[in-house]
GROMACS .gro file of C-alpha atoms in nm:
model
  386
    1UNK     CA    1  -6.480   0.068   3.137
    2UNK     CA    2  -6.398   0.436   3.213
    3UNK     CA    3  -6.714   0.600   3.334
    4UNK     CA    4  -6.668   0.924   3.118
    5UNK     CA    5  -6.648   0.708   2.801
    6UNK     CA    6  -6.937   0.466   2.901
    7UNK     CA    7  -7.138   0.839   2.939
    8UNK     CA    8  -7.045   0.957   2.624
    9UNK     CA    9  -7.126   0.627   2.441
   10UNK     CA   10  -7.482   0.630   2.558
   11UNK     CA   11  -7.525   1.016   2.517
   12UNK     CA   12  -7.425   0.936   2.132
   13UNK     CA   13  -7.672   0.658   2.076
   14UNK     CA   14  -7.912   0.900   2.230
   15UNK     CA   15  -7.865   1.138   1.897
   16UNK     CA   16  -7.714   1.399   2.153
   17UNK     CA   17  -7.458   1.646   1.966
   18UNK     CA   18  -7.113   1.772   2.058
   19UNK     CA   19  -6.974   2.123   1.991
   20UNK     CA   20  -6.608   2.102   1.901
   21UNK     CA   21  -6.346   2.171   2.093
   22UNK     CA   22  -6.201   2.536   2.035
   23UNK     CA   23  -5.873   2.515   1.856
   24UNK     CA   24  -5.563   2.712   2.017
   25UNK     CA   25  -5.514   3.020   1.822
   26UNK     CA   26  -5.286   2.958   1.521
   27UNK     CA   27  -4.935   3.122   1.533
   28UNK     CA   28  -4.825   3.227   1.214
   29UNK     CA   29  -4.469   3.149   1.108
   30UNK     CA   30  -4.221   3.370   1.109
   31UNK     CA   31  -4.102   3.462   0.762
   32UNK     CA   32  -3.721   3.455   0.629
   33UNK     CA   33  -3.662   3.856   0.698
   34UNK     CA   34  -3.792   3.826   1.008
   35UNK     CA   35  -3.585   3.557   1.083
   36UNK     CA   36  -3.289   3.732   0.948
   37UNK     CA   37  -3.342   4.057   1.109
   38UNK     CA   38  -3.388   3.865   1.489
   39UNK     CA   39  -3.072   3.662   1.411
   40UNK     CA   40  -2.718   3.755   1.498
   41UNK     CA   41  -2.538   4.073   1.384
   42UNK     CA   42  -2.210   4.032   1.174
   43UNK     CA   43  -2.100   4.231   1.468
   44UNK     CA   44  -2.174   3.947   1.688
   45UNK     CA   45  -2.026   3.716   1.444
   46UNK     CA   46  -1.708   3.909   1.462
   47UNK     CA   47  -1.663   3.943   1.812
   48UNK     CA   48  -1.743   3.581   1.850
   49UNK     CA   49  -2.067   3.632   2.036
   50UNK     CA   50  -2.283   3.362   1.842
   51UNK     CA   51  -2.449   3.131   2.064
   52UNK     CA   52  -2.476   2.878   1.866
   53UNK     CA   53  -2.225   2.784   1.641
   54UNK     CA   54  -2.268   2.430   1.352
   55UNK     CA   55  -1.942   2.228   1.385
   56UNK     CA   56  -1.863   2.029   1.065
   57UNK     CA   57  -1.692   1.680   1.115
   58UNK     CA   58  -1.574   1.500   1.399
   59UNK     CA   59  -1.461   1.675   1.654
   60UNK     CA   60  -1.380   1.416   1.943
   61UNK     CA   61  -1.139   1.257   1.704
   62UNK     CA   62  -0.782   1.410   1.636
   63UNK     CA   63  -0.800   1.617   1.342
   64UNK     CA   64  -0.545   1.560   1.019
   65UNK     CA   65  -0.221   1.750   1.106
   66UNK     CA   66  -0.096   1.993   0.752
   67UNK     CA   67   0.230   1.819   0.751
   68UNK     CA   68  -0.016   1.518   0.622
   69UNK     CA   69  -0.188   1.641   0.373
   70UNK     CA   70  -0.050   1.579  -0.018
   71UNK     CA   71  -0.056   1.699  -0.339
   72UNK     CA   72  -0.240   1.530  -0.607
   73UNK     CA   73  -0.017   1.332  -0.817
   74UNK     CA   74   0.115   1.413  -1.166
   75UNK     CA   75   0.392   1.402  -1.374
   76UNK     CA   76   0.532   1.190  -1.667
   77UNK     CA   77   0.683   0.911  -1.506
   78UNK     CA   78   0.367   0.916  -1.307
   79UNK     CA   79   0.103   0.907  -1.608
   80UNK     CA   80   0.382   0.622  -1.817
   81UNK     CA   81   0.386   0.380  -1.476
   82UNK     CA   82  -0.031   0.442  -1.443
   83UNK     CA   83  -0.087   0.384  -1.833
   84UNK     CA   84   0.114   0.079  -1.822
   85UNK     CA   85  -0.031  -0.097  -1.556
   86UNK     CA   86  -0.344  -0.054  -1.662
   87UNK     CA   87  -0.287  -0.190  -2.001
   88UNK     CA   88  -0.150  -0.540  -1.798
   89UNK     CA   89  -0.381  -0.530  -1.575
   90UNK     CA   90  -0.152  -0.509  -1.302
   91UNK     CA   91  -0.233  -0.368  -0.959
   92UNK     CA   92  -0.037  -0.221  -0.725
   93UNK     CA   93  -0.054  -0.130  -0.340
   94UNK     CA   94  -0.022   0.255  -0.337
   95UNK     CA   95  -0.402   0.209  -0.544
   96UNK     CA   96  -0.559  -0.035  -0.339
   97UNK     CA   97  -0.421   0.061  -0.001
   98UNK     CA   98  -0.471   0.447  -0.109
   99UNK     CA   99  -0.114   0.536  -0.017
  100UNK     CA  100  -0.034   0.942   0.032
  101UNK     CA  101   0.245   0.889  -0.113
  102UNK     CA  102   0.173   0.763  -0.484
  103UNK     CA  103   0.254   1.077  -0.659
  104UNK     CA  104   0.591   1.156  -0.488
  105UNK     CA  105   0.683   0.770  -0.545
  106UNK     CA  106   0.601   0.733  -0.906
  107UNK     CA  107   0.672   1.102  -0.999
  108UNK     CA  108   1.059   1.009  -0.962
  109UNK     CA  109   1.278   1.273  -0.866
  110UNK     CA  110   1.166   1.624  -0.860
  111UNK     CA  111   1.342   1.893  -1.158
  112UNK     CA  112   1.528   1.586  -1.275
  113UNK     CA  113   1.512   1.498  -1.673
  114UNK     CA  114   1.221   1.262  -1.786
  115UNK     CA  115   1.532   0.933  -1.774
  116UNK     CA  116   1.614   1.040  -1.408
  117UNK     CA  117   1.294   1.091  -1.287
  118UNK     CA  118   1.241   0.743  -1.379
  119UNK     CA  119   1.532   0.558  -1.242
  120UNK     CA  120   1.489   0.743  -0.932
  121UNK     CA  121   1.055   0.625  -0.920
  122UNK     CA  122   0.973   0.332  -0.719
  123UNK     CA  123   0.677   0.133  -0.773
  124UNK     CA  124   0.510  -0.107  -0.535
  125UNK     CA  125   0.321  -0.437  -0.768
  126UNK     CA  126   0.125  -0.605  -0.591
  127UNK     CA  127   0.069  -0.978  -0.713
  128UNK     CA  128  -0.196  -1.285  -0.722
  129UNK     CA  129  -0.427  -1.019  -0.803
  130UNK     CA  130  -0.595  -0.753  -0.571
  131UNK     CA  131  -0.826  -0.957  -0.312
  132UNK     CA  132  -0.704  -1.068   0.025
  133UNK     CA  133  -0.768  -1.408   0.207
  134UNK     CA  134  -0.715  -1.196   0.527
  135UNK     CA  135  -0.864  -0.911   0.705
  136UNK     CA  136  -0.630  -0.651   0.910
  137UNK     CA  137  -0.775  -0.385   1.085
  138UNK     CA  138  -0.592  -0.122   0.946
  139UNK     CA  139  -0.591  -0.249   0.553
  140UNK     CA  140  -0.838  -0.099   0.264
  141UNK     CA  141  -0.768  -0.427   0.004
  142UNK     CA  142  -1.046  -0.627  -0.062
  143UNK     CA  143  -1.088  -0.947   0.131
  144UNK     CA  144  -1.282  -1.281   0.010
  145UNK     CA  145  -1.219  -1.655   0.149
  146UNK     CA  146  -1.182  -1.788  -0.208
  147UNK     CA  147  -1.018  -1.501  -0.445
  148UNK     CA  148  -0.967  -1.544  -0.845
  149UNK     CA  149  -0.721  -1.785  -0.971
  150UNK     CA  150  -0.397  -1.680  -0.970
  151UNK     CA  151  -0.325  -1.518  -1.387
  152UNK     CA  152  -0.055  -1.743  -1.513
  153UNK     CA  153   0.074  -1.482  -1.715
  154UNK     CA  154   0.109  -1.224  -1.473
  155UNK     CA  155   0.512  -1.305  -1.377
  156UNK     CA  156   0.568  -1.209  -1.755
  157UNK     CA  157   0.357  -0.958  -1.743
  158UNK     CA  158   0.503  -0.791  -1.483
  159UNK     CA  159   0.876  -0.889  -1.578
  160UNK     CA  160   0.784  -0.726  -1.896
  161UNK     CA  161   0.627  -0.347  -1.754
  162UNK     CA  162   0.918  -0.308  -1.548
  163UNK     CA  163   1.169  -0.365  -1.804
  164UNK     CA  164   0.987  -0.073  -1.984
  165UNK     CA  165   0.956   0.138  -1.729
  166UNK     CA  166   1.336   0.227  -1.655
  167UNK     CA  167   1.270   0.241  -1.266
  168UNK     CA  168   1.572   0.160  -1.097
  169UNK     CA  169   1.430   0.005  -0.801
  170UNK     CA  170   1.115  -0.234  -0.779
  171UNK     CA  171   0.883  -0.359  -0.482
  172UNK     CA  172   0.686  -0.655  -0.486
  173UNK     CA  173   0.415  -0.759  -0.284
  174UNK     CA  174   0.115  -0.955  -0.286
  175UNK     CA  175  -0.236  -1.005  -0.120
  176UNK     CA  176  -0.227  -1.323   0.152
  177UNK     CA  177  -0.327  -1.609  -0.051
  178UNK     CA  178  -0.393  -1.858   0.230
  179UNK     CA  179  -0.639  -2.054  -0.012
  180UNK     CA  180  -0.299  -2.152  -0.226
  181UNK     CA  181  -0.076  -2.475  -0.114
  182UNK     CA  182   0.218  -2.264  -0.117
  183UNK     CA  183   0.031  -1.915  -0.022
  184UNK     CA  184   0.174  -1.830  -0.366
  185UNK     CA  185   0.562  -1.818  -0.288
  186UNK     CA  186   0.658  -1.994  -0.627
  187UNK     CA  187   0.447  -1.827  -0.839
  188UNK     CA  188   0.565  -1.466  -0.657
  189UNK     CA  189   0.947  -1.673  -0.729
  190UNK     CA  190   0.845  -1.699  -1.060
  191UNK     CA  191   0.842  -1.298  -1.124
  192UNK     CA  192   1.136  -1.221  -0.924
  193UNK     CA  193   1.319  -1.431  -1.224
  194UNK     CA  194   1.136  -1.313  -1.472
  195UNK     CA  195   1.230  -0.919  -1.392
  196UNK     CA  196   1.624  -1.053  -1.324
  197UNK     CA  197   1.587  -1.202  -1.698
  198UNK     CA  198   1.479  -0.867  -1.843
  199UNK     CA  199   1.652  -0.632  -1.622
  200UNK     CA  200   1.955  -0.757  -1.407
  201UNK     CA  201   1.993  -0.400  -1.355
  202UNK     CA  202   1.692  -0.337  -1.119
  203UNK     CA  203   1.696  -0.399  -0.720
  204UNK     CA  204   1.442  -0.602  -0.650
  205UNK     CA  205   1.250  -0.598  -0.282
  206UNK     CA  206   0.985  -0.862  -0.242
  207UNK     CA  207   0.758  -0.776   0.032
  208UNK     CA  208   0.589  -1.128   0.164
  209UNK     CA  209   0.325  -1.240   0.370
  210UNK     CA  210   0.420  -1.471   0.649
  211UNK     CA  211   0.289  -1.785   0.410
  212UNK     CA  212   0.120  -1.880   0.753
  213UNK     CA  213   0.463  -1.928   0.945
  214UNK     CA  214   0.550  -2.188   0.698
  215UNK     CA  215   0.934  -2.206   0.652
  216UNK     CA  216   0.982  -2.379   0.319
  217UNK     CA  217   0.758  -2.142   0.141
  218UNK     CA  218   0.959  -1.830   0.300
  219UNK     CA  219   1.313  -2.029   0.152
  220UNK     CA  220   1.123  -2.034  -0.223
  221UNK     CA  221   1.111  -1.641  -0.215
  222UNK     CA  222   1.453  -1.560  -0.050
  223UNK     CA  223   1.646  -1.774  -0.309
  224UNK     CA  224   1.467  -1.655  -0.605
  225UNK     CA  225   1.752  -1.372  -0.639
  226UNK     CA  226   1.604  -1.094  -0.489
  227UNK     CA  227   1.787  -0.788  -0.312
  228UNK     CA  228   1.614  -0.728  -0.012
  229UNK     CA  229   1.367  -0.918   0.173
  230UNK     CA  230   1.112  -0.745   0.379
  231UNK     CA  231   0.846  -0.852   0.593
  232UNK     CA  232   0.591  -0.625   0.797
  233UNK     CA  233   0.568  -0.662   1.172
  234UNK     CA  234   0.307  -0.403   1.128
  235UNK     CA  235   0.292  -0.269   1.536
  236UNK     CA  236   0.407  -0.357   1.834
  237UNK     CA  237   0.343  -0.688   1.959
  238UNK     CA  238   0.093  -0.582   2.246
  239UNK     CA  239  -0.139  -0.468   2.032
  240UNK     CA  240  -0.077  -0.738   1.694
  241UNK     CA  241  -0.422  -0.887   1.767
  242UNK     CA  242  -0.605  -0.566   1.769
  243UNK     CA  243  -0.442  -0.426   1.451
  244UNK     CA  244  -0.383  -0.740   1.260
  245UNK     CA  245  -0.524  -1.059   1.102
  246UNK     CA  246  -0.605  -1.302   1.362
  247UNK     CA  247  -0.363  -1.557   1.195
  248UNK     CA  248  -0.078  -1.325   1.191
  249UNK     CA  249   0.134  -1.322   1.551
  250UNK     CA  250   0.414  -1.087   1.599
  251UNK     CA  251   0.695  -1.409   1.664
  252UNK     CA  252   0.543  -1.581   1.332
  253UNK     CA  253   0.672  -1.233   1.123
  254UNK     CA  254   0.994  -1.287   1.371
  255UNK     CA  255   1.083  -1.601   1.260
  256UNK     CA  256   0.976  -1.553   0.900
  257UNK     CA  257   1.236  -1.258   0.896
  258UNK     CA  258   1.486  -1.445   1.096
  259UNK     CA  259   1.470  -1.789   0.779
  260UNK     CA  260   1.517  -1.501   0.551
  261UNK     CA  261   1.827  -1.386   0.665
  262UNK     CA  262   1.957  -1.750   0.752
  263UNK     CA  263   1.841  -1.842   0.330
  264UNK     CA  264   2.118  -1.552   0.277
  265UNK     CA  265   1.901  -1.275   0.192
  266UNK     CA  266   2.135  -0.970   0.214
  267UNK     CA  267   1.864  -0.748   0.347
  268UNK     CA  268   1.618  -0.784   0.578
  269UNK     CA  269   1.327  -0.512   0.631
  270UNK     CA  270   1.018  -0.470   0.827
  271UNK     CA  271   0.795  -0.136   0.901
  272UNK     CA  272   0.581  -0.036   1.237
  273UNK     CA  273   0.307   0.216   1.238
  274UNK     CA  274   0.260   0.451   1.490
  275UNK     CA  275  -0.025   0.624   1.637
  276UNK     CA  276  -0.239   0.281   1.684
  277UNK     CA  277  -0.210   0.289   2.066
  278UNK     CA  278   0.116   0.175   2.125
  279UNK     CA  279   0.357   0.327   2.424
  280UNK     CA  280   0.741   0.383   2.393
  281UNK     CA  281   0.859   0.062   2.588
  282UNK     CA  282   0.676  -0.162   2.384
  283UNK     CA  283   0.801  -0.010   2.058
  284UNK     CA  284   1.138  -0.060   2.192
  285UNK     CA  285   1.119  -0.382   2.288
  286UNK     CA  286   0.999  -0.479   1.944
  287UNK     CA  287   1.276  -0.294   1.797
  288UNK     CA  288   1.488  -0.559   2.038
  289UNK     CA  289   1.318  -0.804   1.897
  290UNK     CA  290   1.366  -0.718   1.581
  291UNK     CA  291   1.754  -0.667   1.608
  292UNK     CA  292   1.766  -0.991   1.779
  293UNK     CA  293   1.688  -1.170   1.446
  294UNK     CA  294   1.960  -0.978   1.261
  295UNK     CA  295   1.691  -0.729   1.053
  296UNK     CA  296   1.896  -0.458   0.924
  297UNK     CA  297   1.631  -0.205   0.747
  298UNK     CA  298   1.334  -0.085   0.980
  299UNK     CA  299   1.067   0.227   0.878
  300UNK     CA  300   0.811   0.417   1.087
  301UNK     CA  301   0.526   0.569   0.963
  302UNK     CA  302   0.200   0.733   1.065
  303UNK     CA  303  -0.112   0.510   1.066
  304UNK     CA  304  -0.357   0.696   0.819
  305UNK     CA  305  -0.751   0.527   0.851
  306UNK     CA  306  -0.815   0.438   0.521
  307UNK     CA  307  -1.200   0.429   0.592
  308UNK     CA  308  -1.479   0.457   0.802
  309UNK     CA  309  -1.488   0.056   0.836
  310UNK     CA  310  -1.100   0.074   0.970
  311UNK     CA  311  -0.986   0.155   1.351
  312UNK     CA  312  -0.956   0.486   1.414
  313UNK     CA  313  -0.621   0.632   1.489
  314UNK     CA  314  -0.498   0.672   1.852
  315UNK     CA  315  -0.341   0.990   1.776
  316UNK     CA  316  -0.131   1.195   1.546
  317UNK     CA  317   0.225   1.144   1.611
  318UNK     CA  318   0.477   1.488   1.575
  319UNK     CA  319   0.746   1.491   1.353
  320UNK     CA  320   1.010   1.505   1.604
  321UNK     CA  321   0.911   1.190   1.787
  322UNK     CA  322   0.945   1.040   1.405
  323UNK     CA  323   1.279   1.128   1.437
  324UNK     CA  324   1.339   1.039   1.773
  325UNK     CA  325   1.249   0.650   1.705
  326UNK     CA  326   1.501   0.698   1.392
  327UNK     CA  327   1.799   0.756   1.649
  328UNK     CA  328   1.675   0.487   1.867
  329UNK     CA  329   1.677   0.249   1.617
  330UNK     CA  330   2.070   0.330   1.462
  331UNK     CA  331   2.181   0.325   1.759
  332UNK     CA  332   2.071  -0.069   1.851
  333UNK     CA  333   2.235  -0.110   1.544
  334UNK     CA  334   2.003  -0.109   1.262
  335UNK     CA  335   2.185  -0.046   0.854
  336UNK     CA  336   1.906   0.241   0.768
  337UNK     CA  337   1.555   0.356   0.928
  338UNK     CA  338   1.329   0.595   0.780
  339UNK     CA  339   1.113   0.738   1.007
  340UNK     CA  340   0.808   0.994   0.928
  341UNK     CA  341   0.445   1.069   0.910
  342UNK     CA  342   0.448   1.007   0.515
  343UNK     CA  343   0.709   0.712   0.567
  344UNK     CA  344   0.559   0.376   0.436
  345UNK     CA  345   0.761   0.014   0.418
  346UNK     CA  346   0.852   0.122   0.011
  347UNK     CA  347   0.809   0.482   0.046
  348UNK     CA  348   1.088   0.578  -0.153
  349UNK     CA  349   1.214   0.186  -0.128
  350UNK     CA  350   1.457   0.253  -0.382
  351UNK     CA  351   1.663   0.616  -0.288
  352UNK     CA  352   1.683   0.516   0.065
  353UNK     CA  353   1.830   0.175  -0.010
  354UNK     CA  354   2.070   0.306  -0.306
  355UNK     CA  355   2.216   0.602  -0.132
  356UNK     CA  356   2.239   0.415   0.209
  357UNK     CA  357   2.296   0.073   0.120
  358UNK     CA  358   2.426  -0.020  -0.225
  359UNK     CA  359   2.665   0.293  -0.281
  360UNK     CA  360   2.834   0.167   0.030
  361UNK     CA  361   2.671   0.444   0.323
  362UNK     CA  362   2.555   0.135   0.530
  363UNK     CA  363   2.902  -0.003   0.527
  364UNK     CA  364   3.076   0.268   0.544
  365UNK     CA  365   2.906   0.451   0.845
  366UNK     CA  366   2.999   0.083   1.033
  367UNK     CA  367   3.347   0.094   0.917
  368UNK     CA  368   3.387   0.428   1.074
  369UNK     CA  369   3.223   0.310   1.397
  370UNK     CA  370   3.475   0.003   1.353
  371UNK     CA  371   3.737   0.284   1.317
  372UNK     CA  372   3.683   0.542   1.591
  373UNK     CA  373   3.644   0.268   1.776
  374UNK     CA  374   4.016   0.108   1.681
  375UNK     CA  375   4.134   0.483   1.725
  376UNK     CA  376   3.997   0.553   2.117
  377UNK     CA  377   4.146   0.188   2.212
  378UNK     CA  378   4.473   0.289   2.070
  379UNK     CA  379   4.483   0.574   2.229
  380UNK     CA  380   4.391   0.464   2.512
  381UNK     CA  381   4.675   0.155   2.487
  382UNK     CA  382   4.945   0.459   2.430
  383UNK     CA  383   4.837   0.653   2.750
  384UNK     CA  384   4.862   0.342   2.973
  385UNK     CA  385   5.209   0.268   2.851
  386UNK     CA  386   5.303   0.571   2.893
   0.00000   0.00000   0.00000
């Protein structure tokens, strides 16, 4: 026992008495004028001479560029298509993946008449309800091993808002469904029909899973008389385990897109996001990859962190390396690319397809190729004879 203790103990028991320790002299507090008066000048504040300075957010990671940042959306077409769905209970993927781009998407075409606007909105469905049997990095859905019955009713349903809506262009997509026999391709079939019945008029772009590289369930969707058939590679195959489910592989999404186009899907589409940590030689050799299995449609886009649960983003990606990958990609041969920071797989799904595809654009830009080409080899045939 400590000596100095063992002293004190016995002194106590003793009945001897201890003065108290003096206290340090208080310091009173300063008060808020005080405080004010001692602080910095708004001279110092102007010429930037603040010591100390509060810094609001975080500022290790890149910050959100201005050619990012949206409107909020409004409009007619907008309010109709938002009313509608949720009077069917329908969902859709620009809600549950929080897509920029709703508003310009649904809103139709700008200073157009209430009919245009309409024809020229695309919407994106998404089917088998809104809960995901997977769990990508990079996606904001809701995820659950055993999601709620598929709604019987919801291939009419659907068939049914479309045909009212008067959009010229439709996407479909759905959550994975891995918990289904068939990962849902008949009853995603089923509503492709359904919309044809009601509206032959409308293109129709089904946007699949990869039915967990299971061929026969692919050949269900691309001969259920849809117009294009798309199919997300989502990055660059380096990097597919980092960014994606772990039961989606960059060749299963190859192969799905490569049945497609064998089935005689038309159209063939698939969309990589940039700014996840990819490098330019892999995102060219997945373009080769992709041209390899005859995909003609391909779109870039900025990857935008939904939430603080998601991977961050590598980096902000400028504008004119957007449109650098666009010229890469025409010129291994691809029908269209759309390439931009706002520039999602059905981001504008319908104007870029119609103006570049239906009306003949895609055609016709190889038929000049096919021409010029004809031209320099006659030419060429005439100044060797002579």
């Amino acid at each position: 026992m400590n000596p100095v203790f063992s002293t004190r103990v016995a002194l106590r028991r003793a009945g001897a008495r201890f003065l108290a320790t003096p206290s340090a002299p208080s310091v009173s507090k300063p008060t808020f004028s005080e405080t004010l008066s001692s602080g910095p000048s708004l001279d110092d504040f102007i010429a930037g001479n603040n010591p100390e300075r509060v810094v609001l957010g975080n500022p290790r990671g890149p910050r959100l560029p201005s050619y990012l940042k949206t409107s909020i959306p409004s409009g007619n077409s907008f309010n109709k298509i938002k009313k509608d769905l949720r009077g069917l209970g329908l969902h859709t993927v620009c809600e549950e993946a929080r897509c920029p781009n709703i508003g310009d998407c649904w809103g139709g075409k700008e200073g157009a008449t209430e009919a245009e606007g309409r024809s020229a909105a695309t919407a994106t469905i998404m089917l088998m309800g809104d809960t995901c049997t997977r769990g990508c990095r990079f996606c904001s859905v809701k995820t659950s091993r055993a999601p709620p019955p598929l709604d019987p009713h919801e291939p009419e349903n659907t068939a049914e808002a479309i045909s009212r809506w008067g959009l010229g262009y439709i996407v479909l997509t759905s959550v994975d469904r891995d918990d289904l026999a068939d990962g849902g391709a008949h009853h995603f079939a089923e509503t492709i029909r359904k919309i044809k019945q009601k509206a032959p008029h409308i293109l129709v772009e089904a946007l699949t899973g990869d039915f967990a590289g299971n061929l026969a369930h692919v050949s269900v969707v691309a001969q259920s008389g849809l117009d294009v058939y798309a199919h997300n590679v989502e990055t660059v195959e380096e990097l597919t385990p980092f960014v994606r489910d772990r039961r989606a592989t960059f060749r299963q999404s190859l192969k799905v897109l490569e049945h497609a186009k064998r089935e005689g899907v038309r159209i063939t589409k698939t969309s990589i996001m940039l700014g996840v940590g990819e490098n330019e030689s892999q995102v060219l050799n997945a373009l080769k990859e992709l041209r390899k299995v005859d995909v003609d449609v391909v779109t870039f886009g900025q990857y935008m962190r939904p939430t603080k649960r998601h991977m961050k983003v590598d980096r902000y990606v400028e504008p004119s390396e957007f449109d650098k990958w666009k010229q890469v990609a025409e010129d291994l041969g691809f029908l269209y690319v759309a390439s931009g920071p706002l520039v999602r797989s059905s981001y504008k799904a319908g104007e870029y397809y119609i103006e570049n595809v239906l009306r003949g654009k895609g055609s016709e830009k190889k038929s000049n190729k096919l021409a010029a080409q004809e031209m320099a080899s006659g030419d060429l045939e005439t100044t060797i004879s002579s």
